[in-house]
Amino acid sequence: GGRYDNLVSMFQEAGKVTPCVGVSIGIERVFTLMEERLRQEQGGSIKQPNVNVLVAQAGENMMVERMKLSKLLWDGKISAEFNQQENPKLKYEIANALEREIPFMVVIGEDEAKEMKCKIKDLKARTEETVNQSELVATLRSKGVIPVGCEFAAEMMK
């Protein structure tokens, strides 16, 4: 803390003096304390998924289809991501989603791509269903996925 009169005066008209004082807190220390309190309240983990859906493939050479499904989800205001590797193995994708606590996976394979369908895996309920790609966003919303930008409003309505 201290006085900052001359610092503020540097950004004003010449000769104008504005009295000013300041204080600081150790923001890192504050965050550390907040995290510790959250860990205690939640039983040891404060892990939060950064997306609602992980888009994956069954088979090989499905990058374009994964990108199309991701765009479909993004256009529907659903937070989603896909692995940028060319041919990631599905078992590693599932392990990644479970580790990061991502609630849903959308999986596309050659057969689903031909039929304009995809599979939705609910990783918490451990269920799977095949849906038309045109119904993907509506189906995920019916399962509780909140559109990006509406999280605060949804939290307030609980």
mmCIF file of C-alpha atoms in Angstrom, residues 2-87:
data_model
loop_
_atom_site.group_PDB
_atom_site.id
_atom_site.type_symbol
_atom_site.label_atom_id
_atom_site.label_comp_id
_atom_site.label_asym_id
_atom_site.label_seq_id
_atom_site.Cartn_x
_atom_site.Cartn_y
_atom_site.Cartn_z
ATOM 1 C CA GLY A 2 0.941 3.617 0.027
ATOM 2 C CA ARG A 3 0.406 6.918 -1.724
ATOM 3 C CA TYR A 4 0.251 7.102 -5.506
ATOM 4 C CA ASP A 5 -0.294 10.842 -6.094
ATOM 5 C CA ASN A 6 2.535 11.214 -8.607
ATOM 6 C CA LEU A 7 1.636 8.036 -10.489
ATOM 7 C CA VAL A 8 -1.937 9.171 -11.105
ATOM 8 C CA SER A 9 -0.723 12.661 -12.067
ATOM 9 C CA MET A 10 1.308 11.135 -14.918
ATOM 10 C CA PHE A 11 -1.969 10.297 -16.697
ATOM 11 C CA GLN A 12 -3.693 13.653 -16.184
ATOM 12 C CA GLU A 13 -3.327 17.192 -17.464
ATOM 13 C CA ALA A 14 -0.033 18.864 -16.647
ATOM 14 C CA GLY A 15 0.019 20.377 -13.191
ATOM 15 C CA LYS A 16 -3.103 18.597 -11.939
ATOM 16 C CA VAL A 17 -2.541 16.604 -8.731
ATOM 17 C CA THR A 18 -4.978 13.960 -7.545
ATOM 18 C CA PRO A 19 -4.532 12.535 -4.053
ATOM 19 C CA CYS A 20 -4.488 8.745 -4.210
ATOM 20 C CA VAL A 21 -3.730 5.791 -1.944
ATOM 21 C CA GLY A 22 -3.690 2.069 -2.618
ATOM 22 C CA VAL A 23 -3.555 -1.321 -0.957
ATOM 23 C CA SER A 24 -2.912 -4.805 -2.215
ATOM 24 C CA ILE A 25 -3.691 -8.320 -1.112
ATOM 25 C CA GLY A 26 -1.975 -11.550 -2.035
ATOM 26 C CA ILE A 27 -4.523 -12.799 -4.569
ATOM 27 C CA GLU A 28 -2.723 -16.128 -4.943
ATOM 28 C CA ARG A 29 -3.062 -16.694 -1.208
ATOM 29 C CA VAL A 30 -6.764 -15.811 -1.331
ATOM 30 C CA PHE A 31 -7.322 -18.314 -4.183
ATOM 31 C CA THR A 32 -5.391 -20.990 -2.309
ATOM 32 C CA LEU A 33 -7.621 -20.520 0.733
ATOM 33 C CA MET A 34 -10.773 -20.586 -1.427
ATOM 34 C CA GLU A 35 -9.656 -23.801 -3.145
ATOM 35 C CA GLU A 36 -8.896 -25.446 0.183
ATOM 36 C CA ARG A 37 -12.332 -24.544 1.534
ATOM 37 C CA LEU A 38 -13.983 -25.872 -1.639
ATOM 38 C CA ARG A 39 -12.012 -29.125 -1.376
ATOM 39 C CA GLN A 40 -13.212 -29.603 2.189
ATOM 40 C CA GLU A 41 -16.832 -28.934 1.201
ATOM 41 C CA GLN A 42 -16.710 -31.262 -1.839
ATOM 42 C CA GLY A 43 -14.835 -34.122 -0.274
ATOM 43 C CA GLY A 44 -11.366 -33.627 -1.672
ATOM 44 C CA SER A 45 -11.900 -32.707 -5.327
ATOM 45 C CA ILE A 46 -12.596 -29.395 -7.006
ATOM 46 C CA LYS A 47 -12.274 -30.770 -10.520
ATOM 47 C CA GLN A 48 -14.750 -29.247 -12.956
ATOM 48 C CA PRO A 49 -15.154 -30.258 -16.594
ATOM 49 C CA ASN A 50 -14.394 -27.424 -18.985
ATOM 50 C CA VAL A 51 -16.806 -28.766 -21.640
ATOM 51 C CA ASN A 52 -20.071 -30.710 -21.599
ATOM 52 C CA VAL A 53 -19.376 -32.944 -24.585
ATOM 53 C CA LEU A 54 -16.336 -34.735 -25.985
ATOM 54 C CA VAL A 55 -16.763 -35.649 -29.655
ATOM 55 C CA ALA A 56 -15.002 -38.902 -30.555
ATOM 56 C CA GLN A 57 -14.839 -41.442 -33.349
ATOM 57 C CA ALA A 58 -15.212 -45.188 -33.650
ATOM 58 C CA GLY A 59 -12.937 -46.310 -36.459
ATOM 59 C CA GLU A 60 -10.474 -44.347 -38.507
ATOM 60 C CA ASN A 61 -10.326 -41.281 -40.751
ATOM 61 C CA MET A 62 -13.324 -39.522 -39.183
ATOM 62 C CA MET A 63 -11.714 -36.141 -38.451
ATOM 63 C CA VAL A 64 -14.037 -34.240 -40.799
ATOM 64 C CA GLU A 65 -17.122 -35.863 -39.252
ATOM 65 C CA ARG A 66 -15.880 -35.020 -35.731
ATOM 66 C CA MET A 67 -15.359 -31.428 -36.821
ATOM 67 C CA LYS A 68 -18.871 -31.272 -38.340
ATOM 68 C CA LEU A 69 -20.451 -32.610 -35.155
ATOM 69 C CA SER A 70 -18.442 -30.169 -33.033
ATOM 70 C CA LYS A 71 -19.598 -27.265 -35.202
ATOM 71 C CA LEU A 72 -23.189 -28.482 -34.926
ATOM 72 C CA LEU A 73 -22.854 -28.474 -31.136
ATOM 73 C CA TRP A 74 -21.120 -25.079 -31.066
ATOM 74 C CA ASP A 75 -23.844 -23.589 -33.280
ATOM 75 C CA GLY A 76 -26.351 -24.985 -30.769
ATOM 76 C CA LYS A 77 -24.453 -23.205 -27.944
ATOM 77 C CA ILE A 78 -23.226 -26.457 -26.395
ATOM 78 C CA SER A 79 -19.640 -26.515 -25.141
ATOM 79 C CA ALA A 80 -17.804 -29.315 -26.896
ATOM 80 C CA GLU A 81 -14.343 -30.310 -28.052
ATOM 81 C CA PHE A 82 -12.677 -33.013 -30.090
ATOM 82 C CA ASN A 83 -9.211 -34.532 -30.054
ATOM 83 C CA GLN A 84 -7.126 -33.024 -32.834
ATOM 84 C CA GLN A 85 -5.158 -36.226 -33.421
ATOM 85 C CA GLU A 86 -5.995 -37.894 -36.713
ATOM 86 C CA ASN A 87 -7.115 -41.279 -35.354
#
